Amino acid sequence: MKDKMLKYQRIAEDIEHYIVHNRLKQGDKLPVLEELRRKYEVSKSTITKALELLEMKGIIYQVRGSGIFVRRHKRKGYINLDENQGFRSGLDEFQLTSEVLKLEVMNPSEEVMTNLSISAEEEVYYVKRLRFIHGQRLCIEESYYKKSVVPFLNEQIVSESIFNYLKEGLKLEIGFSDNFFHIGKLTKTEANLLALRTGDPGMYYESVYHLTNGEAFDYSKLVYNFQEAQFYLQINSLS
Amino acid sequence: MKDKMLKYQRIAEDIEHYIVHNRLKQGDKLPVLEELRRKYEVSKSTITKALELLEMKGIIYQVRGSGIFVRRHKRKGYINLDENQGFRSGLDEFQLTSEVLKLEVMNPSEEVMTNLSISAEEEVYYVKRLRFIHGQRLCIEESYYKKSVVPFLNEQIVSESIFNYLKEGLKLEIGFSDNFFHIGKLTKTEANLLALRTGDPGMYYESVYHLTNGEAFDYSKLVYNFQEAQFYLQINSLS
DNA sequence: TTGATAAATTATACCGGTACAATTATAATT
DNA sequence: AATTATAATTGTACCGGTATAATTTATCAA
């Protein structure tokens, strides 16, 4: 769990726990920087780094001349897109299960080659799953993993959280992802899998995940059930 | 334009321009940190800050021990949700126009009171627009602005970019926003406005915008045309 | 040629300092 | 009481330093 956590990470985590544990709400004031610095016995810049991390995560916001405040929104039950590597929603997990429809090694199609920037020779794992949230059909998921990065997958792993396996098992570090989506009408096949009707609304979501060194290793296509899926996204002004 | 730009902002902008101007692509290497430091004649930490900003914007990624690389995805025509304050898509703007359906001062409904954290007495501007992209119906937009923050709006302002007016005209600084969305079927009224059919797919998108001091000032509800709207979202692993 | 080992490169963590800008609290003035 | 000027608070910009971890390159041995 704590492979050798950095100071600022540990502090950020501690402050987040403090916020959650004490049930602080939007706008509540945290101790001032200098006070935090004394408490954790680190330099000012380390505290600043920790707070910056929390700010990016949408946990706090800082106001110059004023203080450090808690940032929280009220709505529950939304999938947080900011941290959708395995659908963790802050601290309380969603109850997700999966039915594996297909698992095989194959050569990439044109589409997969483009999105993963690989040649036709390079092999990929293909995983097709039906995912459930609280027992309801949430989405159809088709994923392609570079075999050179993810050398082994089996039914067992794939029926649980793949990203958890990638991080804990393979010690892969995910750096960033590109995500594309649009709305459309379900085909007959899709509708059948989601227990909906042909032509019903669906959200088509594509992701390309990259390691910290920039290498793309996973291309995934999802089709969401319009009745079950609702999303949250926090956006910070960058300046 | 350059109210008094900070060093790291100016440098970040310069590097971004360099990337665009020289048409660098995904994975291209930028000069090493020490070289940039010499070029811009600033301290290491200022360069670091500039690069951090570019990294958050999804322009570059950095690899320890290796270097600084350009991050670009290929797809065009997607609305970038990361910088959707007025729908700027990087450097090339979308061709957006608006038809104003309603503009008035009113007292907030329960829904608006909740989302803006205000009382029934506080007045808000209500703006309803139909927005077009390249002449096609893109979305219906209903926005509520706190009158205490946005004291004046007129037909002229509202028919153009409201956020541009808020930033340039009122010098408001937007800090962050909470965004919620889900998929559904269009009502008759919505379908009429978007020139679609009742029951066609639609994306329902809600935003709450906050100033840098944390105060919520704008609550907006959008309904997107499924045929026109496609979205892009870059997500960085935070650690 | 291969594969292991060492060295150089490069970004990041962390320190502690000064200066400054935005806000808030206090005092002075009307 | 309300306004205005002043001071204190507080987060941010920027500096330049040491140490370290990840990667790449160079070196050496088999």
Coordinates of C-alpha atoms (C1' of nucleotides) in Angstrom, one line a residue:
Chain A
M1 CA 0.0 0.0 0.0
K2 CA 2.6 2.6 1.1
D3 CA 5.5 1.6 -1.1
K4 CA 7.5 4.5 0.2
M5 CA 5.2 7.3 0.2
L6 CA 6.5 10.8 -0.3
K7 CA 6.1 13.4 2.4
Y8 CA 3.7 15.6 0.5
Q9 CA 1.6 12.5 -0.5
R10 CA 1.3 11.4 3.1
I11 CA 0.4 14.8 4.3
A12 CA -2.2 15.2 1.5
E13 CA -3.8 11.9 2.5
D14 CA -3.8 12.9 6.1
I15 CA -5.5 16.1 5.4
E16 CA -8.1 14.4 3.2
H17 CA -8.8 11.9 6.0
Y18 CA -9.1 14.7 8.4
I19 CA -11.7 16.4 6.2
V20 CA -13.7 13.2 5.7
H21 CA -13.4 12.0 9.3
N22 CA -14.6 15.4 10.7
R23 CA -17.3 15.6 8.1
L24 CA -16.2 19.1 7.0
K25 CA -18.3 20.6 4.3
Q26 CA -18.0 23.1 1.4
G27 CA -16.4 26.3 2.5
D28 CA -15.1 25.1 5.9
K29 CA -11.7 26.6 6.8
L30 CA -8.6 24.5 7.3
P31 CA -5.7 25.6 9.5
V32 CA -3.4 28.1 7.8
L33 CA -0.3 27.1 6.0
E34 CA 2.1 28.1 8.7
E35 CA 0.2 26.1 11.2
L36 CA 0.2 23.0 8.9
R37 CA 3.9 23.5 8.4
R38 CA 4.5 23.4 12.1
K39 CA 2.2 20.4 12.6
Y40 CA 3.9 18.2 10.0
E41 CA 7.4 19.6 10.6
V42 CA 8.2 20.1 7.0
S43 CA 9.1 23.1 4.9
K44 CA 6.6 25.5 3.5
S45 CA 7.1 24.2 -0.1
T46 CA 6.3 20.6 0.9
I47 CA 3.0 21.7 2.5
T48 CA 2.3 23.8 -0.6
K49 CA 2.9 20.7 -2.8
A50 CA 0.5 18.7 -0.7
L51 CA -2.2 21.4 -0.9
E52 CA -1.7 21.7 -4.6
L53 CA -2.4 18.0 -5.0
L54 CA -5.5 18.3 -2.9
E55 CA -6.6 21.2 -5.0
M56 CA -6.2 19.3 -8.2
K57 CA -8.1 16.4 -6.7
G58 CA -10.9 18.9 -6.0
I59 CA -10.7 18.3 -2.3
I60 CA -9.9 21.9 -1.3
Y61 CA -9.4 25.4 -2.8
Q62 CA -7.0 28.1 -1.7
V63 CA -7.7 31.8 -1.6
R64 CA -4.7 34.1 -1.3
G65 CA -5.0 36.4 1.7
S66 CA -7.8 34.4 3.1
G67 CA -7.2 30.7 3.7
I68 CA -7.6 27.1 2.7
F69 CA -11.1 25.8 2.3
V70 CA -12.9 22.5 1.8
R71 CA -14.5 21.9 -1.5
R72 CA -17.3 19.4 -1.6
H73 CA -20.3 18.9 -3.8
K74 CA -23.5 17.3 -2.5
R75 CA -24.6 14.8 -5.2
K76 CA -24.1 11.2 -4.6
G77 CA -24.2 8.2 -7.0
Y78 CA -22.3 9.9 -9.8
I79 CA -19.3 8.2 -11.5
N80 CA -16.3 10.4 -11.0
L81 CA -14.5 10.7 -14.4
D82 CA -11.5 12.4 -12.9
E83 CA -10.4 9.2 -11.2
N84 CA -12.0 6.6 -13.3
Q85 CA -9.2 4.1 -13.1
G86 CA -11.3 1.3 -11.9
F87 CA -14.2 3.5 -10.9
R88 CA -13.0 4.5 -7.5
S89 CA -15.3 7.3 -6.3
G90 CA -13.3 9.0 -3.6
L91 CA -13.4 6.7 -0.6
D92 CA -16.7 4.8 -1.0
E93 CA -16.4 2.3 -3.8
F94 CA -19.2 1.5 -6.2
Q95 CA -20.6 -1.9 -6.0
L96 CA -19.4 -3.1 -9.4
T97 CA -19.4 -6.6 -10.9
S98 CA -18.6 -8.0 -14.3
E99 CA -19.6 -10.8 -16.6
V100 CA -16.8 -11.8 -18.9
L101 CA -18.0 -12.3 -22.5
K102 CA -14.7 -12.8 -24.2
L103 CA -11.0 -13.1 -23.4
E104 CA -8.4 -13.8 -26.0
V105 CA -5.1 -12.8 -27.5
M106 CA -5.4 -11.4 -31.1
N107 CA -3.8 -9.1 -33.6
P108 CA -5.0 -5.6 -33.6
S109 CA -7.5 -4.1 -36.1
E110 CA -6.8 -0.9 -37.8
E111 CA -8.7 1.0 -35.2
V112 CA -6.7 -0.6 -32.4
M113 CA -3.4 -0.1 -34.2
T114 CA -4.2 3.7 -34.6
N115 CA -5.2 4.2 -31.0
L116 CA -2.4 2.2 -29.4
S117 CA 0.2 3.3 -32.0
I118 CA 1.3 -0.2 -32.8
S119 CA 1.9 -2.3 -35.8
A120 CA -0.1 -5.3 -37.1
E121 CA 2.4 -7.8 -35.6
E122 CA 2.1 -6.6 -32.1
E123 CA -0.3 -8.8 -30.1
V124 CA -3.1 -7.5 -27.8
Y125 CA -5.4 -9.0 -25.2
Y126 CA -9.0 -8.5 -26.1
V127 CA -11.5 -8.4 -23.2
K128 CA -15.2 -8.0 -23.6
R129 CA -17.3 -7.6 -20.4
L130 CA -20.7 -6.7 -19.3
R131 CA -20.5 -4.5 -16.2
F132 CA -23.1 -4.2 -13.5
I133 CA -23.6 -1.5 -10.9
H134 CA -25.6 -2.6 -7.9
G135 CA -26.7 -5.6 -10.0
Q136 CA -28.0 -3.4 -12.8
R137 CA -26.5 -3.5 -16.3
L138 CA -24.2 -0.5 -16.5
C139 CA -22.2 -0.8 -19.7
I140 CA -20.6 -3.0 -22.3
E141 CA -16.9 -2.8 -22.3
E142 CA -14.4 -3.8 -25.0
S143 CA -10.7 -3.4 -24.0
Y144 CA -7.5 -4.0 -25.9
Y145 CA -4.3 -4.3 -23.9
K146 CA -0.8 -4.4 -25.4
K147 CA 0.6 -7.8 -24.6
S148 CA 4.1 -6.4 -24.3
V149 CA 2.9 -4.3 -21.3
V150 CA 0.2 -6.7 -20.0
P151 CA 1.8 -10.1 -20.6
F152 CA -0.9 -12.2 -18.9
L153 CA -4.6 -12.1 -18.2
N154 CA -7.0 -14.8 -17.2
E155 CA -10.7 -15.3 -16.5
Q156 CA -10.1 -14.7 -12.8
I157 CA -8.3 -11.4 -13.1
V158 CA -10.6 -10.1 -15.8
S159 CA -13.8 -10.9 -13.8
E160 CA -12.6 -8.5 -11.1
S161 CA -10.9 -5.1 -11.3
I162 CA -8.4 -5.1 -14.2
F163 CA -6.9 -1.8 -13.2
N164 CA -6.4 -2.9 -9.7
Y165 CA -4.4 -5.9 -11.1
L166 CA -2.4 -3.6 -13.3
K167 CA -1.4 -1.4 -10.4
E168 CA -1.1 -3.8 -7.6
G169 CA -0.1 -6.9 -9.5
L170 CA 2.0 -5.6 -12.4
K171 CA 3.1 -2.4 -10.6
L172 CA 2.2 -0.4 -13.7
E173 CA 2.0 3.3 -13.3
I174 CA -0.8 5.0 -15.3
G175 CA 0.2 8.5 -16.3
F176 CA -2.7 9.9 -18.2
S177 CA -5.6 9.1 -20.5
D178 CA -7.4 10.6 -23.5
N179 CA -11.1 10.2 -23.4
F180 CA -13.7 10.7 -26.2
F181 CA -17.4 10.3 -26.1
H182 CA -20.6 11.0 -27.8
I183 CA -24.3 10.1 -27.7
G184 CA -26.1 7.8 -30.1
K185 CA -28.7 5.2 -30.6
L186 CA -28.1 1.6 -29.5
T187 CA -27.8 -1.2 -32.1
K188 CA -29.8 -4.3 -31.7
T189 CA -26.8 -6.2 -30.3
E190 CA -26.0 -3.5 -27.8
A191 CA -29.6 -3.1 -26.7
N192 CA -29.8 -6.9 -26.1
L193 CA -26.8 -6.9 -23.9
L194 CA -28.0 -3.9 -21.9
A195 CA -31.6 -5.2 -21.7
L196 CA -32.8 -2.1 -23.6
R197 CA -34.5 -1.5 -26.9
T198 CA -32.9 -0.9 -30.3
G199 CA -32.6 2.9 -30.8
D200 CA -32.6 3.7 -27.1
P201 CA -30.0 6.3 -26.0
G202 CA -26.5 5.2 -25.3
M203 CA -23.2 6.9 -24.4
Y204 CA -20.2 5.8 -26.5
Y205 CA -17.1 6.3 -24.5
E206 CA -13.5 5.6 -25.7
S207 CA -10.3 5.8 -23.7
V208 CA -6.7 5.5 -24.4
Y209 CA -4.6 5.0 -21.3
H210 CA -0.9 5.8 -21.2
L211 CA 1.9 4.8 -18.8
T212 CA 3.9 7.5 -17.0
N213 CA 6.5 7.2 -19.8
G214 CA 3.8 8.2 -22.3
E215 CA 3.3 4.7 -23.9
A216 CA -0.2 3.9 -24.8
F217 CA -1.1 0.4 -23.5
D218 CA -4.9 0.2 -23.3
Y219 CA -7.6 1.2 -25.7
S220 CA -11.2 0.7 -24.4
K221 CA -14.6 1.2 -25.9
L222 CA -17.7 1.4 -23.6
V223 CA -21.4 1.7 -24.2
Y224 CA -23.3 3.0 -21.2
N225 CA -26.8 2.2 -20.2
F226 CA -28.7 5.6 -20.2
Q227 CA -30.8 4.6 -17.3
E228 CA -27.9 3.7 -14.9
A229 CA -25.1 6.0 -15.9
Q230 CA -24.6 9.5 -14.5
F231 CA -21.2 11.2 -14.3
Y232 CA -19.4 13.8 -12.3
L233 CA -16.5 15.9 -13.5
Q234 CA -14.7 18.6 -11.7
I235 CA -12.8 21.2 -13.7
N236 CA -10.2 23.6 -12.3
S237 CA -9.2 26.8 -14.1
L238 CA -5.6 26.4 -15.0
S239 CA -3.4 29.4 -14.7
Chain B
M1 CA -4.6 40.6 -22.7
K2 CA -1.4 40.4 -20.6
D3 CA -2.6 42.1 -17.5
K4 CA 0.7 41.4 -15.8
M5 CA 1.6 38.0 -16.7
L6 CA 3.6 35.9 -14.4
K7 CA 6.9 34.5 -15.5
Y8 CA 5.9 30.9 -15.4
Q9 CA 2.7 31.7 -17.3
R10 CA 4.6 33.6 -20.0
I11 CA 7.1 30.8 -20.4
A12 CA 4.3 28.1 -20.5
E13 CA 2.6 30.1 -23.2
D14 CA 5.8 30.5 -25.1
I15 CA 6.5 26.8 -25.0
E16 CA 3.0 26.0 -26.1
H17 CA 3.3 28.3 -29.1
Y18 CA 6.6 26.7 -29.9
I19 CA 5.0 23.3 -30.0
V20 CA 2.1 24.4 -32.1
H21 CA 4.2 26.6 -34.4
N22 CA 6.7 23.8 -35.1
R23 CA 4.0 21.2 -35.4
L24 CA 5.5 18.9 -32.9
K25 CA 3.7 15.7 -32.4
Q26 CA 3.0 13.1 -29.7
G27 CA 6.3 11.9 -28.1
D28 CA 8.6 14.6 -29.6
K29 CA 11.2 15.7 -27.1
L30 CA 11.6 19.2 -25.8
P31 CA 14.8 20.8 -24.6
V32 CA 15.9 19.5 -21.1
L33 CA 15.0 21.5 -18.0
E34 CA 18.5 23.0 -17.6
E35 CA 18.5 24.2 -21.2
L36 CA 15.1 25.9 -20.7
R37 CA 16.3 27.5 -17.5
R38 CA 19.3 29.0 -19.4
K39 CA 17.1 30.1 -22.3
Y40 CA 14.5 31.9 -20.2
E41 CA 17.0 33.0 -17.6
V42 CA 14.9 32.1 -14.6
S43 CA 15.4 29.7 -11.7
K44 CA 14.8 26.0 -12.0
S45 CA 11.6 26.1 -9.9
T46 CA 10.0 28.7 -12.2
I47 CA 10.6 26.4 -15.2
T48 CA 9.2 23.5 -13.2
K49 CA 6.1 25.5 -12.5
A50 CA 5.6 26.4 -16.1
L51 CA 6.0 22.7 -17.1
E52 CA 3.6 21.6 -14.4
L53 CA 1.0 24.0 -15.9
L54 CA 1.6 22.6 -19.4
E55 CA 1.3 19.1 -18.0
M56 CA -2.0 19.8 -16.3
K57 CA -3.2 21.3 -19.6
G58 CA -2.3 18.1 -21.3
I59 CA 0.2 19.8 -23.6
I60 CA 3.3 17.8 -22.4
Y61 CA 4.3 15.0 -20.1
Q62 CA 7.5 14.6 -18.2
V63 CA 9.5 11.5 -17.5
R64 CA 12.0 11.4 -14.8
G65 CA 15.4 10.5 -16.0
S66 CA 14.3 10.8 -19.6
G67 CA 13.0 14.2 -20.6
I68 CA 10.0 16.4 -21.5
F69 CA 7.7 15.2 -24.3
V70 CA 4.9 16.6 -26.3
R71 CA 1.4 15.2 -25.7
R72 CA -1.1 15.4 -28.5
H73 CA -4.0 13.4 -29.6
K74 CA -5.1 13.2 -33.1
R75 CA -8.9 13.6 -33.2
K76 CA -10.4 16.9 -34.3
G77 CA -13.8 18.4 -33.8
Y78 CA -14.3 17.3 -30.2
I79 CA -15.4 19.8 -27.5
N80 CA -12.8 19.9 -24.8
L81 CA -14.4 19.7 -21.5
D82 CA -11.3 20.6 -19.6
E83 CA -11.4 24.1 -20.8
N84 CA -15.1 24.6 -21.5
Q85 CA -15.3 28.1 -20.3
G86 CA -16.7 29.5 -23.5
F87 CA -15.8 26.4 -25.5
R88 CA -12.3 27.4 -26.4
S89 CA -10.7 24.4 -28.0
G90 CA -7.0 25.0 -27.6
L91 CA -6.1 27.6 -30.1
D92 CA -8.6 27.0 -32.9
E93 CA -12.0 28.3 -31.8
F94 CA -15.2 26.6 -32.7
Q95 CA -17.6 28.5 -34.8
L96 CA -20.3 29.1 -32.3
T97 CA -23.4 31.3 -32.5
S98 CA -26.4 31.8 -30.3
E99 CA -30.1 32.6 -30.5
V100 CA -31.4 34.2 -27.3
L101 CA -34.7 32.7 -26.3
K102 CA -35.1 34.5 -23.0
L103 CA -33.3 37.0 -20.8
E104 CA -34.8 38.2 -17.5
V105 CA -34.1 38.9 -13.9
M106 CA -36.0 36.6 -11.5
N107 CA -36.1 35.0 -8.1
P108 CA -34.5 31.5 -7.9
S109 CA -36.4 28.2 -7.9
E110 CA -35.6 25.6 -5.3
E111 CA -33.2 23.9 -7.7
V112 CA -31.3 27.1 -8.4
M113 CA -31.2 28.1 -4.7
T114 CA -29.6 24.7 -3.9
N115 CA -27.1 24.8 -6.6
L116 CA -26.0 28.4 -6.1
S117 CA -26.3 28.2 -2.3
I118 CA -28.5 31.3 -2.1
S119 CA -31.8 32.3 -0.5
A120 CA -35.1 33.0 -2.2
E121 CA -34.6 36.8 -1.9
E122 CA -31.3 36.9 -3.9
E123 CA -32.0 37.7 -7.6
V124 CA -30.6 35.9 -10.5
Y125 CA -30.3 36.5 -14.3
Y126 CA -32.0 33.8 -16.3
V127 CA -30.7 33.3 -19.8
K128 CA -32.1 30.7 -22.2
R129 CA -30.3 30.2 -25.5
L130 CA -30.1 27.9 -28.4
R131 CA -26.6 27.4 -29.5
F132 CA -25.3 26.5 -32.9
I133 CA -22.1 24.9 -34.0
H134 CA -21.2 25.6 -37.7
G135 CA -24.8 26.6 -38.2
Q136 CA -26.1 23.3 -36.7
R137 CA -28.2 23.2 -33.6
L138 CA -25.8 22.1 -30.8
C139 CA -27.6 22.5 -27.5
I140 CA -30.3 24.3 -25.5
E141 CA -28.8 26.2 -22.6
E142 CA -30.4 27.6 -19.5
S143 CA -28.2 29.6 -17.2
Y144 CA -28.7 31.3 -13.9
Y145 CA -26.3 34.0 -12.8
K146 CA -26.2 35.6 -9.4
K147 CA -27.1 39.2 -9.9
S148 CA -24.8 40.2 -7.0
V149 CA -21.9 38.9 -9.0
V150 CA -23.1 39.6 -12.5
P151 CA -25.0 42.9 -12.0
F152 CA -25.8 43.5 -15.7
L153 CA -26.6 41.6 -18.8
N154 CA -28.3 42.6 -22.1
E155 CA -29.3 41.0 -25.3
Q156 CA -26.1 42.1 -27.0
I157 CA -23.8 40.5 -24.4
V158 CA -25.9 37.4 -24.2
S159 CA -26.0 36.8 -27.9
E160 CA -22.2 36.5 -27.9
S161 CA -19.8 34.7 -25.5
I162 CA -21.1 35.3 -21.9
F163 CA -17.9 33.9 -20.3
N164 CA -15.8 36.2 -22.4
Y165 CA -17.8 39.1 -21.1
L166 CA -17.4 37.9 -17.5
K167 CA -13.7 37.6 -17.8
E168 CA -12.8 40.5 -20.0
G169 CA -15.6 42.9 -19.1
L170 CA -16.3 42.2 -15.4
K171 CA -12.8 40.9 -14.7
L172 CA -14.2 37.9 -12.9
E173 CA -11.9 35.1 -12.2
I174 CA -13.4 31.6 -12.5
G175 CA -11.8 29.1 -10.1
F176 CA -13.5 25.8 -10.7
S177 CA -16.7 24.1 -11.7
D178 CA -18.7 21.0 -10.8
N179 CA -20.2 19.2 -13.7
F180 CA -22.9 16.5 -13.8
F181 CA -24.3 14.7 -16.7
H182 CA -26.4 11.8 -17.8
I183 CA -28.1 10.5 -20.9
G184 CA -31.9 10.5 -21.6
K185 CA -34.7 10.8 -24.0
L186 CA -35.7 14.3 -25.3
T187 CA -39.1 15.7 -24.4
K188 CA -41.3 17.1 -27.1
T189 CA -40.2 20.7 -26.3
E190 CA -36.6 19.9 -26.3
A191 CA -36.8 17.9 -29.5
N192 CA -38.6 20.8 -31.2
L193 CA -35.9 23.2 -30.3
L194 CA -33.1 20.9 -31.5
A195 CA -35.0 19.9 -34.6
L196 CA -35.1 16.3 -33.5
R197 CA -37.8 13.8 -32.5
T198 CA -39.4 13.2 -29.1
G199 CA -37.5 10.3 -27.5
D200 CA -34.3 10.8 -29.4
P201 CA -31.1 10.6 -27.3
G202 CA -29.9 13.7 -25.5
M203 CA -27.2 14.5 -23.1
Y204 CA -28.2 16.5 -20.0
Y205 CA -25.3 18.5 -18.6
E206 CA -25.4 20.6 -15.5
S207 CA -22.6 22.9 -14.3
V208 CA -22.0 25.0 -11.2
Y209 CA -19.2 27.6 -11.7
H210 CA -17.3 29.1 -8.8
L211 CA -15.1 32.1 -8.5
T212 CA -11.6 31.8 -7.2
N213 CA -12.8 32.6 -3.8
G214 CA -15.2 29.6 -3.9
E215 CA -18.4 31.5 -4.4
A216 CA -20.9 29.8 -6.8
F217 CA -22.2 32.3 -9.3
D218 CA -23.5 30.4 -12.3
Y219 CA -25.7 27.4 -12.5
S220 CA -26.3 26.1 -16.1
K221 CA -28.4 23.3 -17.6
L222 CA -27.6 22.1 -21.1
V223 CA -29.3 19.6 -23.4
Y224 CA -27.0 18.5 -26.2
N225 CA -28.0 17.4 -29.7
F226 CA -26.8 13.8 -30.0
Q227 CA -25.9 14.3 -33.7
E228 CA -23.6 17.2 -33.2
A229 CA -22.0 16.9 -29.8
Q230 CA -18.8 14.9 -29.2
F231 CA -16.5 15.5 -26.3
Y232 CA -12.9 15.2 -25.3
L233 CA -11.5 14.9 -21.9
Q234 CA -8.0 14.4 -20.7
I235 CA -7.4 12.9 -17.4
N236 CA -4.1 13.0 -15.5
S237 CA -3.1 10.6 -12.8
L238 CA -2.7 12.6 -9.6
S239 CA 0.0 11.6 -7.3
Chain C
dT1 C1' 27.0 -10.2 -30.0
dT2 C1' 25.0 -10.4 -25.7
dG3 C1' 24.4 -9.3 -21.0
dA4 C1' 25.6 -7.4 -16.9
dT5 C1' 27.7 -3.2 -14.5
dA6 C1' 28.9 1.4 -13.9
dA7 C1' 28.5 6.2 -15.0
dA8 C1' 26.1 10.2 -16.8
dT9 C1' 21.8 12.4 -17.6
dT10 C1' 17.5 14.2 -16.2
dA11 C1' 13.4 15.2 -13.7
dT12 C1' 11.6 15.4 -8.9
dA13 C1' 11.6 15.9 -3.7
dC14 C1' 12.6 18.8 -0.2
dC15 C1' 14.7 22.7 2.1
dG16 C1' 14.4 27.6 3.6
dG17 C1' 14.8 32.1 2.2
dT18 C1' 12.8 37.1 0.3
dA19 C1' 9.3 39.7 -1.9
dC20 C1' 4.7 40.4 -3.1
dA21 C1' -0.5 40.5 -3.8
dA22 C1' -5.1 39.7 -2.2
dT23 C1' -7.8 39.6 1.6
dT24 C1' -9.3 40.7 6.2
dA25 C1' -9.0 43.1 10.5
dT26 C1' -8.1 47.4 12.8
dA27 C1' -7.9 52.2 13.4
dA28 C1' -8.9 56.8 12.0
dT29 C1' -11.9 60.0 10.1
dT30 C1' -16.1 62.0 8.8
Chain D
dA1 C1' -22.9 54.5 11.6
dA2 C1' -20.6 54.6 7.6
dT3 C1' -16.6 55.4 5.0
dT4 C1' -11.7 55.5 4.4
dA5 C1' -7.1 54.7 5.4
dT6 C1' -3.7 51.6 7.6
dA7 C1' -1.9 47.4 9.3
dA8 C1' -1.9 42.4 9.9
dT9 C1' -2.8 38.1 7.9
dT10 C1' -2.2 34.7 4.5
dG11 C1' -1.3 32.3 0.2
dT12 C1' 1.7 32.6 -4.1
dA13 C1' 5.9 33.8 -7.0
dC14 C1' 10.4 33.3 -7.4
dC15 C1' 15.1 32.3 -6.0
dG16 C1' 18.9 28.8 -5.6
dG17 C1' 20.6 25.2 -3.1
dT18 C1' 21.3 19.6 -1.9
dA19 C1' 19.8 15.0 -2.4
dT20 C1' 17.6 11.3 -4.9
dA21 C1' 15.1 8.2 -8.2
dA22 C1' 14.3 6.8 -12.9
dT23 C1' 16.2 6.4 -17.2
dT24 C1' 19.6 6.3 -20.7
dT25 C1' 24.3 5.8 -22.3
dA26 C1' 28.8 4.1 -21.9
dT27 C1' 31.9 0.4 -20.3
dC28 C1' 33.3 -4.0 -19.5
dA29 C1' 33.2 -9.1 -19.3
dA30 C1' 31.8 -13.4 -21.3

